[in-house]
CSV table of C-alpha atoms in Angstrom, one decimal:
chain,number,residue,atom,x,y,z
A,276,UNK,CA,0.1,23.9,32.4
A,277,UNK,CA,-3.5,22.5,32.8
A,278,UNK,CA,-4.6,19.5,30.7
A,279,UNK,CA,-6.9,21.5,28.6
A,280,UNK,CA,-4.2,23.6,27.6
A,281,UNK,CA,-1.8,20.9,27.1
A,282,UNK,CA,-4.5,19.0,24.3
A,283,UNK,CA,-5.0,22.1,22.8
A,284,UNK,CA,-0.8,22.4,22.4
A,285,UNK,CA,-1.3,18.4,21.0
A,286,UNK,CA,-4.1,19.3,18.6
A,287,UNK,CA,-2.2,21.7,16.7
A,288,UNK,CA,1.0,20.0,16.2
A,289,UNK,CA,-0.5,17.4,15.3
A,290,UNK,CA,-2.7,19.4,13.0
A,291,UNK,CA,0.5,21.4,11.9
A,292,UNK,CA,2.2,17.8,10.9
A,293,UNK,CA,-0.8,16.9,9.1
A,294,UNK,CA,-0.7,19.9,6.5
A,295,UNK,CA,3.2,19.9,6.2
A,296,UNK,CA,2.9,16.3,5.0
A,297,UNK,CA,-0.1,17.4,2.7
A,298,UNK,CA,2.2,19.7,1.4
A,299,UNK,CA,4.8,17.9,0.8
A,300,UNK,CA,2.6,15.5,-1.3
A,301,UNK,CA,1.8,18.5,-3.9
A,302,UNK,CA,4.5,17.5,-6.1
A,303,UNK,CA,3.9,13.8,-6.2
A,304,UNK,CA,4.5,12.6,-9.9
A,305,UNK,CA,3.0,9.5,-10.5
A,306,UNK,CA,5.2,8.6,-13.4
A,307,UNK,CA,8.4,9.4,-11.7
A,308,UNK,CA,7.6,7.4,-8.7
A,309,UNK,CA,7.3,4.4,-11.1
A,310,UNK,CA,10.4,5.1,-12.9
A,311,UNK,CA,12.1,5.0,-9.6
A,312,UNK,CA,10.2,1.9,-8.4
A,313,UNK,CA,8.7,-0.2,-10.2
A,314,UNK,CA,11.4,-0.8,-13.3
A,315,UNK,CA,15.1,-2.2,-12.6
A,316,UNK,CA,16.8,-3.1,-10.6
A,317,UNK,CA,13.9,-3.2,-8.0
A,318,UNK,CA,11.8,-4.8,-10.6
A,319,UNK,CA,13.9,-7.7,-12.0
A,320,UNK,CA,11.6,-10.7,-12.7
A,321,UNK,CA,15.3,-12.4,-13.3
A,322,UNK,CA,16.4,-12.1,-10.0
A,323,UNK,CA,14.8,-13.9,-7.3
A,324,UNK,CA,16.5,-11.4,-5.3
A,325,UNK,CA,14.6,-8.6,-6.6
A,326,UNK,CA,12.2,-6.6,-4.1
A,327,UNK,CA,9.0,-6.4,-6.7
A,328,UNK,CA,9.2,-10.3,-7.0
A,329,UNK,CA,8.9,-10.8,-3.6
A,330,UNK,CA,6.8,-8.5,-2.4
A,331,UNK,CA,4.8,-10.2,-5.1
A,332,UNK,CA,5.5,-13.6,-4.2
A,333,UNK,CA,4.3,-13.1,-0.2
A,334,UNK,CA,1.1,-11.2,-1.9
A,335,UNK,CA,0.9,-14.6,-3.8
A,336,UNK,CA,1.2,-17.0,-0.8
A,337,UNK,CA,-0.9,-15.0,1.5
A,338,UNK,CA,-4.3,-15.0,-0.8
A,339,UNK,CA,-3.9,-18.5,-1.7
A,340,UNK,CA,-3.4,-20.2,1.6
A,341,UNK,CA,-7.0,-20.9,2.1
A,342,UNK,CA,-7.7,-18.4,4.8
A,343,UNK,CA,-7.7,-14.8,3.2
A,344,UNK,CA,-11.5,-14.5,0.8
A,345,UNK,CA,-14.8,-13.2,0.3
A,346,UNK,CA,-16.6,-10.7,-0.8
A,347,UNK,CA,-15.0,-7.6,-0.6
A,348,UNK,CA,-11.2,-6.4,-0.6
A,349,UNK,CA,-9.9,-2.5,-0.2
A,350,UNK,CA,-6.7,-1.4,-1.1
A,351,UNK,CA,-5.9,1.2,1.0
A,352,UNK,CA,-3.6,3.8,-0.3
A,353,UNK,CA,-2.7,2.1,-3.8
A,354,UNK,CA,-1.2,5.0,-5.1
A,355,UNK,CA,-0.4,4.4,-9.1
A,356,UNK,CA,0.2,1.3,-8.6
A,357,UNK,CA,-2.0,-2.1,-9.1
A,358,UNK,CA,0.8,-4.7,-8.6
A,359,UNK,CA,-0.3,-5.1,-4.5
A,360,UNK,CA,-4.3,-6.9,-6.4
A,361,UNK,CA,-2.5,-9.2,-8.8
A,362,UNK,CA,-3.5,-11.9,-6.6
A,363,UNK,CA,-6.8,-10.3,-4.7
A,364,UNK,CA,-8.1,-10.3,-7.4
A,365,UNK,CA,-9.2,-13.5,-8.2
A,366,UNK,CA,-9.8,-14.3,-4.6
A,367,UNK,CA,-12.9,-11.4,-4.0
A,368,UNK,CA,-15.6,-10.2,-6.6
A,369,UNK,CA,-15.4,-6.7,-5.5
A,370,UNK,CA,-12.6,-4.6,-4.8
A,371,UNK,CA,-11.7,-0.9,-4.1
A,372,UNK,CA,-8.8,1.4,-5.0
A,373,UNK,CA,-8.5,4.1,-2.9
A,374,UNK,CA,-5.8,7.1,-2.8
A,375,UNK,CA,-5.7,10.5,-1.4
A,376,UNK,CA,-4.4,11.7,-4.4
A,377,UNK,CA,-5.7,12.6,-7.4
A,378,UNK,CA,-3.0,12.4,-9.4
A,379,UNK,CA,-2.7,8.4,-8.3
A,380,UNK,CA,-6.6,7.8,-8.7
A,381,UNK,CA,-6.3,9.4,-12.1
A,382,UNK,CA,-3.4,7.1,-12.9
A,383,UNK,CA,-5.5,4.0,-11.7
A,384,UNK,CA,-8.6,5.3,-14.0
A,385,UNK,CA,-6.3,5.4,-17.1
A,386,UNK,CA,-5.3,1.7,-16.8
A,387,UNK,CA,-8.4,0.6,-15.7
A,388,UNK,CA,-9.7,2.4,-18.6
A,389,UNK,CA,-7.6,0.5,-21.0
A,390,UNK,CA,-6.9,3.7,-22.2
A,391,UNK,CA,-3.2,2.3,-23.5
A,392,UNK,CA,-1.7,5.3,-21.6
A,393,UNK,CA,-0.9,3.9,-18.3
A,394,UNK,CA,2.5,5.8,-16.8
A,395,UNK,CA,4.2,2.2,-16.8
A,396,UNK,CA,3.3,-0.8,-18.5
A,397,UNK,CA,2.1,-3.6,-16.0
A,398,UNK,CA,2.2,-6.5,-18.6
A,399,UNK,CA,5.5,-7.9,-16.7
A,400,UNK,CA,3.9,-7.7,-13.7
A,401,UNK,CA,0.9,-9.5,-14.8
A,402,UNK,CA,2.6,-12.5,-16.7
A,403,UNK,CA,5.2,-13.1,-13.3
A,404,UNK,CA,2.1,-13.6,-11.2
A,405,UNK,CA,0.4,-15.9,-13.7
A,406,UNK,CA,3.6,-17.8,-13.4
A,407,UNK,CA,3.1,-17.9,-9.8
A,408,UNK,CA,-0.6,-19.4,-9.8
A,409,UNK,CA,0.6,-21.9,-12.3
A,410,UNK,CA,-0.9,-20.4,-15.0
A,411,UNK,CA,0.9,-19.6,-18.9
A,412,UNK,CA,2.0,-16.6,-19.2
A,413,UNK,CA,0.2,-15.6,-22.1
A,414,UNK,CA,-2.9,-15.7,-19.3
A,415,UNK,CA,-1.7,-12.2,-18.5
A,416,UNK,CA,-4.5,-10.4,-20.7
A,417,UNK,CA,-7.2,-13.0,-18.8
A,418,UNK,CA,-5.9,-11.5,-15.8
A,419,UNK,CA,-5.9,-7.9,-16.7
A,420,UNK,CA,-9.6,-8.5,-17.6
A,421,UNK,CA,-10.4,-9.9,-14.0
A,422,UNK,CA,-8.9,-7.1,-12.2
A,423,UNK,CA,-10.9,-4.6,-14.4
A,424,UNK,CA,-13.8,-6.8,-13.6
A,425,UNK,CA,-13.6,-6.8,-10.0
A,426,UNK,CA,-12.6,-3.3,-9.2
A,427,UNK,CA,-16.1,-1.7,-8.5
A,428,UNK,CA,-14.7,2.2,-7.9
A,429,UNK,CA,-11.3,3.8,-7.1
A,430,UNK,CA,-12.1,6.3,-4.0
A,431,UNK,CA,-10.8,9.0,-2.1
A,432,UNK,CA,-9.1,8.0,1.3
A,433,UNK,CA,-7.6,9.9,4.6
A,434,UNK,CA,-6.2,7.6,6.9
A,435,UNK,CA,-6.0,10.2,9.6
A,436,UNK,CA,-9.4,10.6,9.5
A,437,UNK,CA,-11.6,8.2,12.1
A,438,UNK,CA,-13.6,7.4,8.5
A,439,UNK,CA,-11.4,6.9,6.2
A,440,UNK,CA,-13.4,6.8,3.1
A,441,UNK,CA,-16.2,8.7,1.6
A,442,UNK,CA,-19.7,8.3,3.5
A,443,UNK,CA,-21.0,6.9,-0.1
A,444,UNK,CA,-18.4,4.2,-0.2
A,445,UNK,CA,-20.4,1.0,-0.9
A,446,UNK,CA,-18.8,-1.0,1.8
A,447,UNK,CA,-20.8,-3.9,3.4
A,448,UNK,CA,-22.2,-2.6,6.9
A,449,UNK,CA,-19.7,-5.1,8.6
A,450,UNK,CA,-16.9,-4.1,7.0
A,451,UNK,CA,-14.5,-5.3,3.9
A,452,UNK,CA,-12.7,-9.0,4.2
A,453,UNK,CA,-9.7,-8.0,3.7
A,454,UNK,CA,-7.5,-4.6,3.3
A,455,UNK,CA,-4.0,-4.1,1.5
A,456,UNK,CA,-1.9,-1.6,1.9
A,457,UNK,CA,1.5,-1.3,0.8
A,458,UNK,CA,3.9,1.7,2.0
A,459,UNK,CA,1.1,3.5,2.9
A,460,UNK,CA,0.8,4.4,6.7
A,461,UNK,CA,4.7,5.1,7.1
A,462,UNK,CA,4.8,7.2,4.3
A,463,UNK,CA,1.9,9.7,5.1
A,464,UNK,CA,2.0,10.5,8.8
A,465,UNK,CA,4.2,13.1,10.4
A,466,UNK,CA,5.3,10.8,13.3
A,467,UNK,CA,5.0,7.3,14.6
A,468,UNK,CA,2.0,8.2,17.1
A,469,UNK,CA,0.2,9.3,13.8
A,470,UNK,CA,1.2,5.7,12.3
A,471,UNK,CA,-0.4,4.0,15.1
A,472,UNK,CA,-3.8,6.3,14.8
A,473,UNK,CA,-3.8,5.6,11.1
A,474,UNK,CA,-3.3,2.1,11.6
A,475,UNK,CA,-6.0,2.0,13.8
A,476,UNK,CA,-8.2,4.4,11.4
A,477,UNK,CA,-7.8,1.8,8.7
A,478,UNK,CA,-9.0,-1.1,11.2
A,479,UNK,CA,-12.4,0.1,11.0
A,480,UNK,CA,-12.9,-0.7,7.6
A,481,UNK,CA,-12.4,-4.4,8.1
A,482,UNK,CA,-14.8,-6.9,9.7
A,483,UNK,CA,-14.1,-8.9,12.5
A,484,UNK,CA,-12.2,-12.1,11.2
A,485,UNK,CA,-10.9,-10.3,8.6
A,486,UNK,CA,-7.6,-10.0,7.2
A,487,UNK,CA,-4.9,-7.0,6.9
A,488,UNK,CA,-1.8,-7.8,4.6
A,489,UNK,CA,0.2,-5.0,4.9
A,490,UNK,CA,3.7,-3.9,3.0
A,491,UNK,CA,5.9,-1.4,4.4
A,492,UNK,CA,9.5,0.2,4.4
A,493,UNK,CA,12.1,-0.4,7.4
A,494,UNK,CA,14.3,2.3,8.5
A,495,UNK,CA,13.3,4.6,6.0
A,496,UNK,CA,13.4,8.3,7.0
A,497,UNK,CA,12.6,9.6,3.1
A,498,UNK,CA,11.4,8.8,-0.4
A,499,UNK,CA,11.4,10.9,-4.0
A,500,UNK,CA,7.8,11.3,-4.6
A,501,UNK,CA,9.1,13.1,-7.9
A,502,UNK,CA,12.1,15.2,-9.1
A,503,UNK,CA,13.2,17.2,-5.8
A,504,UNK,CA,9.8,16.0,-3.9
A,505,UNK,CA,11.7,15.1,-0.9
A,506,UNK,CA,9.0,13.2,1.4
A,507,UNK,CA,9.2,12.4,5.2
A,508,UNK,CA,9.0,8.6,6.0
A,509,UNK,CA,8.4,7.5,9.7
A,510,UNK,CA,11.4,4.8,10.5
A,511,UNK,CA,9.9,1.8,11.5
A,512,UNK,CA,11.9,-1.5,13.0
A,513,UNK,CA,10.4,-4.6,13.4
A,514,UNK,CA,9.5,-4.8,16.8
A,515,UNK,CA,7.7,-1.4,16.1
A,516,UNK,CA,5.7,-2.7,13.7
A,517,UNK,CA,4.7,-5.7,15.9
A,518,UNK,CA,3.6,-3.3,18.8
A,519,UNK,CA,1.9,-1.1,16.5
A,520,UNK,CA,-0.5,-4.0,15.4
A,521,UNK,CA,-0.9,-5.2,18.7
A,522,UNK,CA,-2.2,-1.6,20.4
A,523,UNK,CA,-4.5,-1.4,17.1
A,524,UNK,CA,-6.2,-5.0,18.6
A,525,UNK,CA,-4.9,-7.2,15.7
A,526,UNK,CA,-3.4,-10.6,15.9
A,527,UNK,CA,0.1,-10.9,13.7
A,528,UNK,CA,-0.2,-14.6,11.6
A,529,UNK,CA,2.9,-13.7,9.8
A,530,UNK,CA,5.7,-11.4,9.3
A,531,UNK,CA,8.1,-11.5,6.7
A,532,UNK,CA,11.4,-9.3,6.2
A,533,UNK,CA,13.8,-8.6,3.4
A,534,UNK,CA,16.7,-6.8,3.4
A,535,UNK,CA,17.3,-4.5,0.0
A,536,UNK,CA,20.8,-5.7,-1.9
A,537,UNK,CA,23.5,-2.7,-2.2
A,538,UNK,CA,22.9,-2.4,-5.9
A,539,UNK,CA,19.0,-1.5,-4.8
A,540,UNK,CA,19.3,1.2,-3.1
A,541,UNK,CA,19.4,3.9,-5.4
A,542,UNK,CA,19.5,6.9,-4.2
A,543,UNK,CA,16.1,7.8,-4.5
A,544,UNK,CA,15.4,6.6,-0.6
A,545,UNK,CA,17.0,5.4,2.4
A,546,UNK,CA,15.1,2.2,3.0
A,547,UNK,CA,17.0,-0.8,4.2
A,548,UNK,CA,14.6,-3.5,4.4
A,549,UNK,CA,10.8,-4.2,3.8
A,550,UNK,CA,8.2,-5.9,5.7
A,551,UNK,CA,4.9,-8.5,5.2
A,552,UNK,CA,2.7,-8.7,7.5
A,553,UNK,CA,-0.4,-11.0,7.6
A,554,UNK,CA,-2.5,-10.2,10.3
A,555,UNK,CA,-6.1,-10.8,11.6
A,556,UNK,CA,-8.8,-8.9,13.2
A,557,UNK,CA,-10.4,-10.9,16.2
């Protein structure tokens, strides 16, 4: 088999795992996927053990250690959910919500909107990070306020594309300061060679010296996107995630792991573990 012939073979699978996983994202239900989530037992502000605290405590530490700032800050891949700019938000005067979906960008709209119709209400969420930056937690409305301040458009995104976002998108022409992304990448590509392109995709919204503080699943082969919206998950390990960011040219400052508690996993994924990473673009 020539090489032409054996890229052309390449192109369509991958093409072919590309729409299966755009298929199997039809039936996303925003509100569902909170329910399952983003309420407890994952989201016990009670227990220090509780994944939503810490995934909001390493957001905390990462955008207040002096060396994560600027301008501008993209989340990529928010989904419905805000909890991953709690912090950003008062770091960077404009920010971006981006999602593939519209379903998720219309569930971003209705609670940036203050339309009081929000799928899940973030007020617990917004007082336990106020608590975090020392602040009362009564501050939670002031914060609310900021984030709606600072968020300048919610966007479409494709990470498989080599542009991810719109040609419009009012991005600075060296690139943002910073992106987030939390269970994005692993979630949305057929196979870990697609995880490394997307990863790299991603990379070219960022400037050089920038920051990426990216959330993720370990060992995760599935999530419930909704009721019976079974959707492929690329497993990743550790030293997977490591290599990935080192082909994709960034620098690792920081990863952090935590293992899921038997009474959090349930049943509506296979995840073992999480990840942080902080990492820099040289």
């Amino acid at each position: 088999m020539d090489q032409k012939v054996k890229t052309e073979r390449k192109e369509s699978e991958q093409k072919k795992g590309m729409e299966a996983m755009v298929a199997c994202y039809q039936g996303f239900d925003p509100a569902a996927y909170l329910q399952y989530n983003y309420t407890p037992p994952r989201a016990d502000f009670d227990r220090p053990d509780s994944i939503v605290p810490w995934k909001l405590g390493c957001l905390h530490r990462a955008f207040t250690e002096g060396d994560v700032g600027g301008g501008v800050l993209v989340d990529v891949g928010s989904g419905p959910t805000i909890y991953q700019v709690l912090s950003g938000c008062e770091v960077f005067d404009k920010l971006f919500l981006t999602d593939f979906l519209e379903v998720n960008r219309q569930e971003l709209r209705r609670w940036l909107g203050g339309e009081g119709c929000s799928s899940l209400d973030w007020t617990p969420y917004l007082k336990h990070v106020c608590k975090l930056e020392g602040r009362r937690p009564s501050a939670w409305s002031e914060k609310a306020a900021r984030l709606r301040s600072v968020v300048s458009d919610v966007l479409s995104i494709d990470v498989h594309r080599p542009n991810p976002l719109p040609l419009d998108a009012q991005l600075p022409a060296a690139g943002a300061d910073c992106l987030v992304s939390s269970f994005c990448l692993e979630s949305v590509s057929p196979d870990l060679a697609s995880f490394d392109r997307a990863l790299g995709h991603i990379g070219s919204l960022l400037r050089p010296g920038g920051h990426l503080l990216l959330i993720g699943a370990l060992g995760e082969s599935y999530y419930m996107g909704g009721p019976g919206v079974r959707i492929p998950v690329v497993p990743l390990d550790e030293a997977q995630v490591c290599a990935s960011l080192k082909a994709s040219g960034y620098t690792l400052v920081r990863l952090e792991v935590y293992t899921l508690p038997q009474d959090m996993r349930v049943g509506v994924d296979d995840v073992t573990g999480v990840f942080f990473v902080k990492a820099r673009k040289p």
